[in-house]
Short mmCIF file of C-alpha atoms in Angstrom, two decimals:
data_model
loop_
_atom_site.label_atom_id
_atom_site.label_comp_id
_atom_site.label_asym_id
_atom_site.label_seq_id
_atom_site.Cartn_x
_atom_site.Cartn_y
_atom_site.Cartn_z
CA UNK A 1 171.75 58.16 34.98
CA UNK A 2 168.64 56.19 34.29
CA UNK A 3 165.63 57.18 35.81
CA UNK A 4 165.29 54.50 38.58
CA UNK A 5 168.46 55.96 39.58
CA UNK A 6 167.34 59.54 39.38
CA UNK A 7 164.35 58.99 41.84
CA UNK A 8 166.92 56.64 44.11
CA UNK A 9 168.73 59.63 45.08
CA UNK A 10 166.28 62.10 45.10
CA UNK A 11 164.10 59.99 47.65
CA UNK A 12 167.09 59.57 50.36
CA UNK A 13 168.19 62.77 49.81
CA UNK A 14 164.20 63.29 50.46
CA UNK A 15 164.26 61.39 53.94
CA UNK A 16 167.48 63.27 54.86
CA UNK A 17 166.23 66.60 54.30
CA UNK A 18 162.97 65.62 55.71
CA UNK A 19 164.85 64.29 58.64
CA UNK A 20 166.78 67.02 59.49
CA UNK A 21 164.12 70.07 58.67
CA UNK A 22 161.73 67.79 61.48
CA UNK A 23 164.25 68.15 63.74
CA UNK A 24 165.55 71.36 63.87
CA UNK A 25 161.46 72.45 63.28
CA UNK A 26 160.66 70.08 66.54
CA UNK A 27 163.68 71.72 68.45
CA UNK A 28 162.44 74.63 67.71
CA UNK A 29 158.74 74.18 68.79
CA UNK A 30 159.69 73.30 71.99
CA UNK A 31 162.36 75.62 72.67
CA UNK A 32 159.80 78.67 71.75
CA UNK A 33 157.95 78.19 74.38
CA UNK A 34 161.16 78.56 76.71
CA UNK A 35 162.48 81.94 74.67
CA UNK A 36 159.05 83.15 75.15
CA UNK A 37 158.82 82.25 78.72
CA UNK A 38 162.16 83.93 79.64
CA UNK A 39 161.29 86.82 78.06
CA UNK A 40 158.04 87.57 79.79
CA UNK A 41 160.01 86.15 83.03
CA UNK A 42 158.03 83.13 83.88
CA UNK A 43 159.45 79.71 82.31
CA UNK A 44 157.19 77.15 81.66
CA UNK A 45 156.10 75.01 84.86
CA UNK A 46 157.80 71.03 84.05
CA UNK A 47 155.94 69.57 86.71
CA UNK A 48 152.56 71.10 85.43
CA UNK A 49 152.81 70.11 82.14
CA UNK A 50 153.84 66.61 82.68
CA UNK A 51 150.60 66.44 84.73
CA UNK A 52 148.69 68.14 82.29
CA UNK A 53 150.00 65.63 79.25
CA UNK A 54 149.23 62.73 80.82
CA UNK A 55 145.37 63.93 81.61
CA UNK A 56 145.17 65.40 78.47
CA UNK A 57 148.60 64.79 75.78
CA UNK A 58 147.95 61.23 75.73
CA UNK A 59 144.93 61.03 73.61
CA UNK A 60 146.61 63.07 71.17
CA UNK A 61 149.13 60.69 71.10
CA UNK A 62 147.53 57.98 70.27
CA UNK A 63 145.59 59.52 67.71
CA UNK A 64 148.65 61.24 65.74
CA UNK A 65 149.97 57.48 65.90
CA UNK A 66 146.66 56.63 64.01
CA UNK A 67 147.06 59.66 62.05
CA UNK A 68 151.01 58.59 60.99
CA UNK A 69 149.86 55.00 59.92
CA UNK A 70 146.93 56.20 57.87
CA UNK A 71 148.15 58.86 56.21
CA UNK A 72 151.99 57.96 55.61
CA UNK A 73 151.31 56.01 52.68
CA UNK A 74 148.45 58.25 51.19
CA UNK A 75 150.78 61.08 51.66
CA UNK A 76 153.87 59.28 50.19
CA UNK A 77 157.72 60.41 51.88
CA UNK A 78 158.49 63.80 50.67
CA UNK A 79 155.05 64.69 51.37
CA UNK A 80 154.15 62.50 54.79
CA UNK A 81 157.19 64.75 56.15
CA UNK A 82 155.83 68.16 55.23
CA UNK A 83 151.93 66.89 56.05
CA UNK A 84 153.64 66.63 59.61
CA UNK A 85 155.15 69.59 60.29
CA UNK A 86 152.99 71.20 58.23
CA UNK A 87 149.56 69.89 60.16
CA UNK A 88 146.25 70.52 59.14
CA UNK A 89 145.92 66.53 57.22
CA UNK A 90 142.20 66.10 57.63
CA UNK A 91 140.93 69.61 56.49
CA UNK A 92 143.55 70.22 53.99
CA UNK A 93 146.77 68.40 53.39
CA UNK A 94 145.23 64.44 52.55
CA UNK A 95 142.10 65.91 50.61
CA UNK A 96 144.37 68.09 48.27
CA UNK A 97 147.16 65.47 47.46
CA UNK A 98 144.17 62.94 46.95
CA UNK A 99 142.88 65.93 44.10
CA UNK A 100 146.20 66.08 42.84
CA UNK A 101 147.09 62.55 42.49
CA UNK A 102 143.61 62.21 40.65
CA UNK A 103 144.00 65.31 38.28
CA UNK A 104 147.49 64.39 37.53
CA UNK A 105 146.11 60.51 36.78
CA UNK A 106 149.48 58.99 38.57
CA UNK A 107 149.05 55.74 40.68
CA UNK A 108 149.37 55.04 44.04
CA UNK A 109 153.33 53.84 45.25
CA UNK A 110 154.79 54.91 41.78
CA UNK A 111 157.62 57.81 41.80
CA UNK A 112 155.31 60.14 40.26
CA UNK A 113 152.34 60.14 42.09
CA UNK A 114 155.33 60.86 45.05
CA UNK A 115 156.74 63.98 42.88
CA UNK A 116 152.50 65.23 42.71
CA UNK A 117 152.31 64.75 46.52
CA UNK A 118 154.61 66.41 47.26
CA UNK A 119 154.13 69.54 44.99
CA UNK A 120 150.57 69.39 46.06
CA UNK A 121 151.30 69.26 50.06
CA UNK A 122 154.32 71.85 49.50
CA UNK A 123 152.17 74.39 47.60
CA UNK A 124 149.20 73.96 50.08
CA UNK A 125 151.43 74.66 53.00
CA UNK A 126 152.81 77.92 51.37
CA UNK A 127 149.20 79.40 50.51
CA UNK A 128 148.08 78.19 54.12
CA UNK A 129 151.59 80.10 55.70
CA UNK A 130 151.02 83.64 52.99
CA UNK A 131 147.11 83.91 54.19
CA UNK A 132 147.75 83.61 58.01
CA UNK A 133 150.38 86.48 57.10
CA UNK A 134 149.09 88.45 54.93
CA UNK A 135 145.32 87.96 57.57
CA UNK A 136 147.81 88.53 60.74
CA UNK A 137 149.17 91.74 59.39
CA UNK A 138 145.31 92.73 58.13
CA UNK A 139 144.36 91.75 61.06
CA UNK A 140 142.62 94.61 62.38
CA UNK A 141 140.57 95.24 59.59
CA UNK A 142 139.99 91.67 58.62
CA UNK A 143 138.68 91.20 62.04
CA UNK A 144 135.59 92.74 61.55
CA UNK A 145 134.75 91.29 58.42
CA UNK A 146 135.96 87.46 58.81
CA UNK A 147 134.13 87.50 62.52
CA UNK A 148 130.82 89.05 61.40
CA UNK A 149 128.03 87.37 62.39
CA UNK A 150 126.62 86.44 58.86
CA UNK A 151 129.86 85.16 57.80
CA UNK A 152 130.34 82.71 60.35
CA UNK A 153 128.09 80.17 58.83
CA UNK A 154 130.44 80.13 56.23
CA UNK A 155 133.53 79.80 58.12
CA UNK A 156 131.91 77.04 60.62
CA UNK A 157 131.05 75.07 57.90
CA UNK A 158 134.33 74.81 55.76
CA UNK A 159 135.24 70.89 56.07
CA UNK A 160 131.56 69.65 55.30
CA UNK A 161 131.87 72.05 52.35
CA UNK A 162 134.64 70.38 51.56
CA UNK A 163 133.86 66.76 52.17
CA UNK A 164 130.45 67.43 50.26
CA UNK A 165 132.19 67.66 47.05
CA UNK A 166 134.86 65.27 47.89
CA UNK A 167 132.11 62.66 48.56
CA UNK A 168 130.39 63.31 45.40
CA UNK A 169 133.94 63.05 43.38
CA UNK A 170 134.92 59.53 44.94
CA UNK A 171 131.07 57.85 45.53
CA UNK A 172 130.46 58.11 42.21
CA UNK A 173 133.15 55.86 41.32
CA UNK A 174 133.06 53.96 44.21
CA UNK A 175 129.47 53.79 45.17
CA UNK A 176 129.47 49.65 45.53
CA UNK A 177 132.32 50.52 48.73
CA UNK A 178 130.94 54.15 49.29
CA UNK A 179 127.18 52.86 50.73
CA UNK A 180 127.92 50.44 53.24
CA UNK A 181 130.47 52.74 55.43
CA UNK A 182 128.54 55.77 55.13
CA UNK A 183 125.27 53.71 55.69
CA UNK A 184 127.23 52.40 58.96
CA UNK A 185 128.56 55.33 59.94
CA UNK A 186 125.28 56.74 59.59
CA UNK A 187 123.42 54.47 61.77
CA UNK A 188 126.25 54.36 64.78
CA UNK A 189 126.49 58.33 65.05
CA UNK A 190 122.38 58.00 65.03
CA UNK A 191 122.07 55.28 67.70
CA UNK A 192 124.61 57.10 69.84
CA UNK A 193 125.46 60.36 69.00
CA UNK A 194 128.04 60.82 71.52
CA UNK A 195 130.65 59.56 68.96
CA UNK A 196 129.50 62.25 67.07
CA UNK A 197 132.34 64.44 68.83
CA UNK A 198 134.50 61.19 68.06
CA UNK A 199 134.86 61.31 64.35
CA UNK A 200 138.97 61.29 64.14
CA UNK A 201 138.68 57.76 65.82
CA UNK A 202 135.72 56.32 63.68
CA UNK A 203 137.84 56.67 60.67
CA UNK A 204 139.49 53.72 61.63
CA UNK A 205 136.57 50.88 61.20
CA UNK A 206 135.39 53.22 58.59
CA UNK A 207 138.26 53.38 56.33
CA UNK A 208 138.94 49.08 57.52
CA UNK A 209 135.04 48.27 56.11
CA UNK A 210 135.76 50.60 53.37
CA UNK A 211 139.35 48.74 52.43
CA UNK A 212 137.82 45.50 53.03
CA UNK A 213 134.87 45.92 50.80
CA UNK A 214 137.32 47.12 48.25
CA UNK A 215 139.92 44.42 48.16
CA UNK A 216 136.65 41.87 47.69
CA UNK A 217 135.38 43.72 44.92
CA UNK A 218 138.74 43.22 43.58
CA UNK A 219 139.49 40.18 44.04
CA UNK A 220 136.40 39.58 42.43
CA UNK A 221 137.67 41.63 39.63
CA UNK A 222 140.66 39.59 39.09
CA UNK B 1 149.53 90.51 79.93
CA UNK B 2 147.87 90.14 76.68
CA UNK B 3 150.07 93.10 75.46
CA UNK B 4 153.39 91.42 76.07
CA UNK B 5 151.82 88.46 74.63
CA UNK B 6 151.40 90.47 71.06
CA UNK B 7 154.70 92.12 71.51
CA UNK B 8 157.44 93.03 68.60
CA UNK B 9 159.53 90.21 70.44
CA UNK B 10 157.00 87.79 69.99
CA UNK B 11 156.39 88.15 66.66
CA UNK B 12 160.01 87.89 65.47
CA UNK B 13 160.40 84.45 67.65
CA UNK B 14 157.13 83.15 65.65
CA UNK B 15 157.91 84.86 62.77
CA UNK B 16 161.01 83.15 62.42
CA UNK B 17 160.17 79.60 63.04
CA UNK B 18 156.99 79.97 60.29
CA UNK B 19 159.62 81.65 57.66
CA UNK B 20 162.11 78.46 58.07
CA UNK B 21 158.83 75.96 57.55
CA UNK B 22 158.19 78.37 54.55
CA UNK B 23 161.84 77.58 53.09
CA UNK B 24 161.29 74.03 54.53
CA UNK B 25 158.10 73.81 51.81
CA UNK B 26 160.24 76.04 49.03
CA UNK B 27 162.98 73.57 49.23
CA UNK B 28 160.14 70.40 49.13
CA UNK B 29 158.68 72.06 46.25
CA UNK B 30 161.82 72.83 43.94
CA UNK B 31 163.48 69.75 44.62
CA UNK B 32 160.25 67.70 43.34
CA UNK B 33 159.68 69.72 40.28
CA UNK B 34 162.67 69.34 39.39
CA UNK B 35 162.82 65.52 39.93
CA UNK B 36 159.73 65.54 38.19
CA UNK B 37 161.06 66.75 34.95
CA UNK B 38 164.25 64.61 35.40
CA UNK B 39 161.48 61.70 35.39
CA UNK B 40 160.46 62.87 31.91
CA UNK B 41 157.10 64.24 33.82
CA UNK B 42 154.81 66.72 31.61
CA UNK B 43 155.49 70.32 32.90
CA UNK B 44 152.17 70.90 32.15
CA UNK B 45 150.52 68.94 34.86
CA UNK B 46 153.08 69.68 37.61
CA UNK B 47 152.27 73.64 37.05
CA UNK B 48 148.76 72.11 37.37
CA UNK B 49 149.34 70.40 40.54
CA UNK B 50 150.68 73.27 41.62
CA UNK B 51 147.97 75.71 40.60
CA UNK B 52 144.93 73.10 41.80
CA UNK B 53 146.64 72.66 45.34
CA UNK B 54 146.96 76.74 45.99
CA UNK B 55 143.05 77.16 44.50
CA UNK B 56 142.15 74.22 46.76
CA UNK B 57 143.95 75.73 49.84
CA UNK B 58 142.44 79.27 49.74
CA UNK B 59 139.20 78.77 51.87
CA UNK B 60 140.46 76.30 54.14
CA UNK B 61 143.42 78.86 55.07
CA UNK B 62 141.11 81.54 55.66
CA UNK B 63 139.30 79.35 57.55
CA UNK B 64 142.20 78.38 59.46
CA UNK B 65 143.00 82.41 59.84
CA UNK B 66 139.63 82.31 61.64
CA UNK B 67 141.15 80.07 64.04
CA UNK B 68 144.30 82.17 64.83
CA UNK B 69 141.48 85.47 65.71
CA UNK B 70 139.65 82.78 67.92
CA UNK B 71 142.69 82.25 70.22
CA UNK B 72 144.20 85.31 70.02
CA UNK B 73 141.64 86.72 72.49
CA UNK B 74 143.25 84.94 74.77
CA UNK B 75 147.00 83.59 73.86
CA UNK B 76 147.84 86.88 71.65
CA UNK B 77 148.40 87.13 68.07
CA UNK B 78 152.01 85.22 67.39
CA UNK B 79 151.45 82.35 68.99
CA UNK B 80 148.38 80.98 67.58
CA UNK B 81 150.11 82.15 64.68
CA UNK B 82 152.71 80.23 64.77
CA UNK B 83 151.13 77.05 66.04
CA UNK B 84 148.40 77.10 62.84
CA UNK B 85 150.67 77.55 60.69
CA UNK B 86 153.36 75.21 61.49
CA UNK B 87 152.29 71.44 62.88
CA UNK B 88 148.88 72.26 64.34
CA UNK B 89 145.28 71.47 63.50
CA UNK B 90 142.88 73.93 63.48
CA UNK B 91 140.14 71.62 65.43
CA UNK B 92 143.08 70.78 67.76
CA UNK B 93 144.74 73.79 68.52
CA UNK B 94 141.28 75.09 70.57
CA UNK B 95 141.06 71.87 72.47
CA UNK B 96 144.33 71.36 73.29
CA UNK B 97 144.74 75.07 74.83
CA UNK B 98 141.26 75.15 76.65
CA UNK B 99 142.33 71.24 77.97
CA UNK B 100 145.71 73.05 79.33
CA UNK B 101 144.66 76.43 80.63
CA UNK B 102 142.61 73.95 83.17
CA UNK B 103 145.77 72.29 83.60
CA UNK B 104 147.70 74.88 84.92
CA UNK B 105 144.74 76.45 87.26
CA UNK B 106 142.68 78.67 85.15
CA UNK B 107 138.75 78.28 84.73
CA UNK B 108 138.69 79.07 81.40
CA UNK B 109 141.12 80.04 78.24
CA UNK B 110 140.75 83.70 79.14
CA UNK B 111 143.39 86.50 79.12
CA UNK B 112 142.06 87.58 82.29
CA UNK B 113 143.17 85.38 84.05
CA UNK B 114 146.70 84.54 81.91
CA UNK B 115 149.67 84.81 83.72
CA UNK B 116 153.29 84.18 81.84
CA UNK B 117 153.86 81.35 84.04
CA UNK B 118 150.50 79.63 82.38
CA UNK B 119 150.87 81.16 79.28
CA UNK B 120 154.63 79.45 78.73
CA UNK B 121 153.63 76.49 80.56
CA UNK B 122 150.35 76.14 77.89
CA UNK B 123 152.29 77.10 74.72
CA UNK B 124 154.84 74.13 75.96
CA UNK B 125 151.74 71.68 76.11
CA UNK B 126 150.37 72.63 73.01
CA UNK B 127 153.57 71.84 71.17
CA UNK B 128 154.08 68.17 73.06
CA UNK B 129 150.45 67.17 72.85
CA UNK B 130 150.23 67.64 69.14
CA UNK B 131 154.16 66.59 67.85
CA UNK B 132 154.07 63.07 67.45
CA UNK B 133 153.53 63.14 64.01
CA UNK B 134 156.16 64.66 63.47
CA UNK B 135 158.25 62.45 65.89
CA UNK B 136 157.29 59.15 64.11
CA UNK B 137 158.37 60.86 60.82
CA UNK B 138 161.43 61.01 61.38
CA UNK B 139 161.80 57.45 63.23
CA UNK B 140 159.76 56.12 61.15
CA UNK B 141 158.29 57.52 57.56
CA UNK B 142 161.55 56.03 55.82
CA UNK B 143 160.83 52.12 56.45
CA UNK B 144 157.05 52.91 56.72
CA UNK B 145 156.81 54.77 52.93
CA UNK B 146 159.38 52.58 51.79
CA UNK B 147 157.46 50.05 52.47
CA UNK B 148 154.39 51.48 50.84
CA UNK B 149 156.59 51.51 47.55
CA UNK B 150 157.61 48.27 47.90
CA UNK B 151 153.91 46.79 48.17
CA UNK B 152 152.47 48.89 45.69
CA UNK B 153 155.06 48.20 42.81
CA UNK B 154 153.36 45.57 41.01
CA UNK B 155 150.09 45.84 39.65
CA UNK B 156 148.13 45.91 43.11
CA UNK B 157 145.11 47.28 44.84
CA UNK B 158 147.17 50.01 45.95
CA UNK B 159 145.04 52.70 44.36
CA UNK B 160 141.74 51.48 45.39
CA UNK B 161 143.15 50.64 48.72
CA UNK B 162 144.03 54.70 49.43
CA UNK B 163 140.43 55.68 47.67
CA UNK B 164 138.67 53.23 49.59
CA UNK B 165 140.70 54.79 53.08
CA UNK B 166 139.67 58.15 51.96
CA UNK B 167 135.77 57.16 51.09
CA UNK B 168 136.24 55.69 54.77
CA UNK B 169 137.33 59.31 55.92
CA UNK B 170 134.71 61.08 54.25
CA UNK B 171 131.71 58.40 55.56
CA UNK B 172 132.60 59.62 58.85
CA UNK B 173 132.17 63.09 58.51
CA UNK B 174 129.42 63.04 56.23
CA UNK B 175 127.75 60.11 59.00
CA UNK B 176 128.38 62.91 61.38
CA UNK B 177 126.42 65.24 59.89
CA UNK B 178 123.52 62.69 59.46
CA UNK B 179 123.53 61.35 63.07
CA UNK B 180 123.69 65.04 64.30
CA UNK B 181 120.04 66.05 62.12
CA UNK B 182 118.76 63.05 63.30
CA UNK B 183 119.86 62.33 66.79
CA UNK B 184 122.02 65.55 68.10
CA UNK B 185 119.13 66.42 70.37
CA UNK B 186 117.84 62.97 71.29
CA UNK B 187 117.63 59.59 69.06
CA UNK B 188 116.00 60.01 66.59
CA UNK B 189 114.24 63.35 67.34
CA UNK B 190 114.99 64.84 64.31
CA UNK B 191 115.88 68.28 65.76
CA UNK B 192 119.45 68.67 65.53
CA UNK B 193 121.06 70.88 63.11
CA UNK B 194 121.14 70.11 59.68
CA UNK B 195 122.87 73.08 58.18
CA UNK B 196 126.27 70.99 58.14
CA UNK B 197 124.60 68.47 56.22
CA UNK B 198 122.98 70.58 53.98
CA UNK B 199 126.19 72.23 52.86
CA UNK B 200 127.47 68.84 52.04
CA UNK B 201 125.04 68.33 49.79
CA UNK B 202 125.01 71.44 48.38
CA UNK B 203 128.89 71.47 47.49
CA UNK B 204 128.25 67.93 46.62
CA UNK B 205 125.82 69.38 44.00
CA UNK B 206 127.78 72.04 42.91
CA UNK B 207 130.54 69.38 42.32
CA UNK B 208 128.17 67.54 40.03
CA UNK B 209 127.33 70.61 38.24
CA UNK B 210 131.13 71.21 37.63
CA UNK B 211 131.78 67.16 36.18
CA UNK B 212 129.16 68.19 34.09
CA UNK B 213 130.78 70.89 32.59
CA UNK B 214 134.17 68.90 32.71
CA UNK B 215 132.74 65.77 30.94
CA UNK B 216 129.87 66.72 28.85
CA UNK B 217 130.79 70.31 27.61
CA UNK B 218 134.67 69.82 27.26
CA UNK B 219 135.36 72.66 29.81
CA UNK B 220 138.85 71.19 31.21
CA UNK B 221 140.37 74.03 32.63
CA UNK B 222 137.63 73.92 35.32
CA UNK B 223 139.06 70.63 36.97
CA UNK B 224 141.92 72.64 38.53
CA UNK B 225 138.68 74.96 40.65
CA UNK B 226 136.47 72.28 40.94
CA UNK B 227 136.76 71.78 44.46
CA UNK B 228 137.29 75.10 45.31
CA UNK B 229 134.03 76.48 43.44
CA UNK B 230 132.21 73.58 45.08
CA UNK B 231 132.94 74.66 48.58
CA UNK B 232 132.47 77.96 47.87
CA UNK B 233 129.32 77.65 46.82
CA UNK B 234 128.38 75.31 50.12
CA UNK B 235 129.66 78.13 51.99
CA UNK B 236 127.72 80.76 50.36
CA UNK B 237 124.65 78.04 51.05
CA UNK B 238 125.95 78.32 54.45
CA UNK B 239 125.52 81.45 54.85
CA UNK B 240 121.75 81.96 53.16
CA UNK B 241 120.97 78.93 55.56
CA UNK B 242 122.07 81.02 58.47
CA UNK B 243 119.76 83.69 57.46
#
């Protein structure tokens, strides 16, 4: 079997596993709730949470819709599945198969930057599942230590750690498409800093002047 | 009620879900390393993939972990559990349980006033507010990645189109962190806090310090830490900031 063929097979067998395991993980999810609730003798209340997701639900609707069409195609199949059932894209999952793809030097759309995104979402899920184990059976004395009062800097500050050093890794290639979205940006969360609390939603004209400035400086390039 | 919501029972209903997401990723995981060598792919960088994703993932887990002690004040131990481990986002999770616990009549997330009527009722929203992703996936990721492929297959802007996406992604956040020094307690007062955006910069420092070592000094097997030393170090600044 050639190797076109190889990958063939392994990606629909990819969207069938990925198919299923959303499924039965979805079925699940939802069904907890009603285990739980029999147990403790109080199901959950239909009427009140129909209510409640259409004051609340619907704005996370929209926004994992924004979240599925961004992300899908940095994420790749086997990977876009696990991402979702997985959660945690914008702190975790898309900033480590970005590192991946760049360590492992494979290109966008090509089988084997789809093998490194998935490894690279797969592994991340499994450390991410063995610490909230290991820290919910340590729980008691973690407690202490994780919720002290000098840590919590630490703790609060975890995804502008991270995007510190993720900026520095991508401007410095990019700085000609970097500037004018973080310059933007910049200016808009200044001159109203009520979409400060917004940021999920701003990645969409950010990442669209990013794109754009990129595809001109290629163009150019061509 | 918050000791029937920490119960034995509880934990095996979690427990179990999170262990067949942990298979889920095992599976994931074999099935691409193995493609990957059938793909004549070097073993070498998949066990590095493998071993830069896990350093990467450390902090942010714990900081996730954080997130599970945060609600389970208030929704026990499992649950939260369960939900940031599988699906959930740790800046969601919070919202979307303080957003229903008003829902279904109480002031406040607090185990005071939990009932298991509103505790079932709020673990039910939490899972429909935040499983859409999960829901397009499987209508949709085939023809949607597919597509991707498709597009990308020639020589393309692909690649600089997911870099530029992501240097959108970051301009946000790090924007944030500007707009909030600058303007978090009035325009332009220049009174807000600026430890978030000093972190940045000092992980983004840190980061620089690293390439150096990469590039200049031939110190390779750093690249698979890079990230994680960065943001370790931004923490620690974190911290001595807080001080």
């Amino acid at each position: 079997m050639d190797q076109t063929e190889v990958f063939k097979k392994y990606e629909s067998k990819t969207h069938h596993i990925g198919r299923i395991t959303s499924i039965i993980t979805l079925v699940m999810l939802i069904g907890a709730p009603f285990l739980i609730g029999s147990y403790l003798g109080a199901l959950p209340d239909l009427g009140a949470a129909a209510k409640a997701f259409l004051a609340v639900g619907l704005v996370w609707l929209v926004s994992s819709i924004v979240e599925f069409l961004i992300y899908t195609p940095m994420l790749g199949s086997g990977g876009g599945y696990l991402a979702f059932i997985t959660g945690n894209l914008i702190n975790m999952k898309i900033p480590c198969a970005m590192t991946a793809r760049e360590l492992a030097g494979t290109k966008v759309g090509t089988p084997e930057n789809e093998i490194i995104s998935t490894i690279s979402i797969a592994t991340s899920s499994l450390v991410t599942i063995v610490i909230l184990a290991v820290g919910v059976l340590l729980l008691v004395p973690l407690r202490p230590v994780l919720t002290s009062e000098a840590l919590q800097p630490a703790f609060s500050n975890v995804v502008p750690a991270l995007f510190g050093a993720m900026a520095y890794k991508y401007y410095r290639k990019n700085i000609r498409v970097a500037l004018v979205p973080l310059v933007v940006m910049s200016l808009l969360f200044i001159l109203v800093p009520s979409l400060i609390s917004q940021t999920s939603i701003m990645i969409i004209p950010s990442g669209a002047i990013a794109i754009l400035l990129a595809y001109l400086l290629w163009r150019k390039k061509k | 009620m918050l000791q029937q919501l920490n119960s034995g029972v509880l934990y095996l209903i979690c427990g179990a879900i999170i262990l067949f997401v942990a298979a889920v990723c095992v599976v994931f995981l074999v099935r691409a390393y193995r493609a990957g060598k059938a793909l004549g792919m070097d073993e070498a960088v998949l066990k590095k993939t493998i071993t830069a994703s896990a350093s990467f993932s450390v902090l942010p887990s714990i900081g996730i972990l954080l997130g599970v002690i945060a609600l389970s004040g208030s929704l026990g131990v499992p649950w939260p559990w369960l939900r940031l481990s599988v699906i959930g986002a740790l800046h969601y999770e919070t919202q979307v349980a303080e957003a229903a616990a008003e829902q279904v009549g109480m002031t406040s997330l607090d185990a005071s006033q939990m009932t298991a009527g509103g505790f079932s009722t709020i673990a039910l929203l939490m899972s429909i507010c935040i499983m859409w992703g999960m829901v397009l996936s499987i209508f949709f990721n085939r023809k949607y990645a597919g597509r991707q492929t498709v597009q990308r297959s020639g020589p393309g802007f692909g690649d600089q189109a997911m870099d530029a996406m992501f240097i959108g992604l970051v301009s946000v956040y790090l924007g944030s962190y500007i707009g909030e020094f600058v303007s978090g307690k009035g325009i332009f007062h220049f009174t807000g806090s600026w430890t978030s955006l000093a972190v940045a910069a000092i992980a983004a420092a840190a980061m620089a310090v690293f390439q150096y070592f990469i590039e200049h000094k031939k110190q390779k097997w750093l690249e698979s830490f890079t990230i994680a030393g960065s943001m370790l170090i931004g923490m620690i600044g974190a911290v001595l900031i807080g001080r």
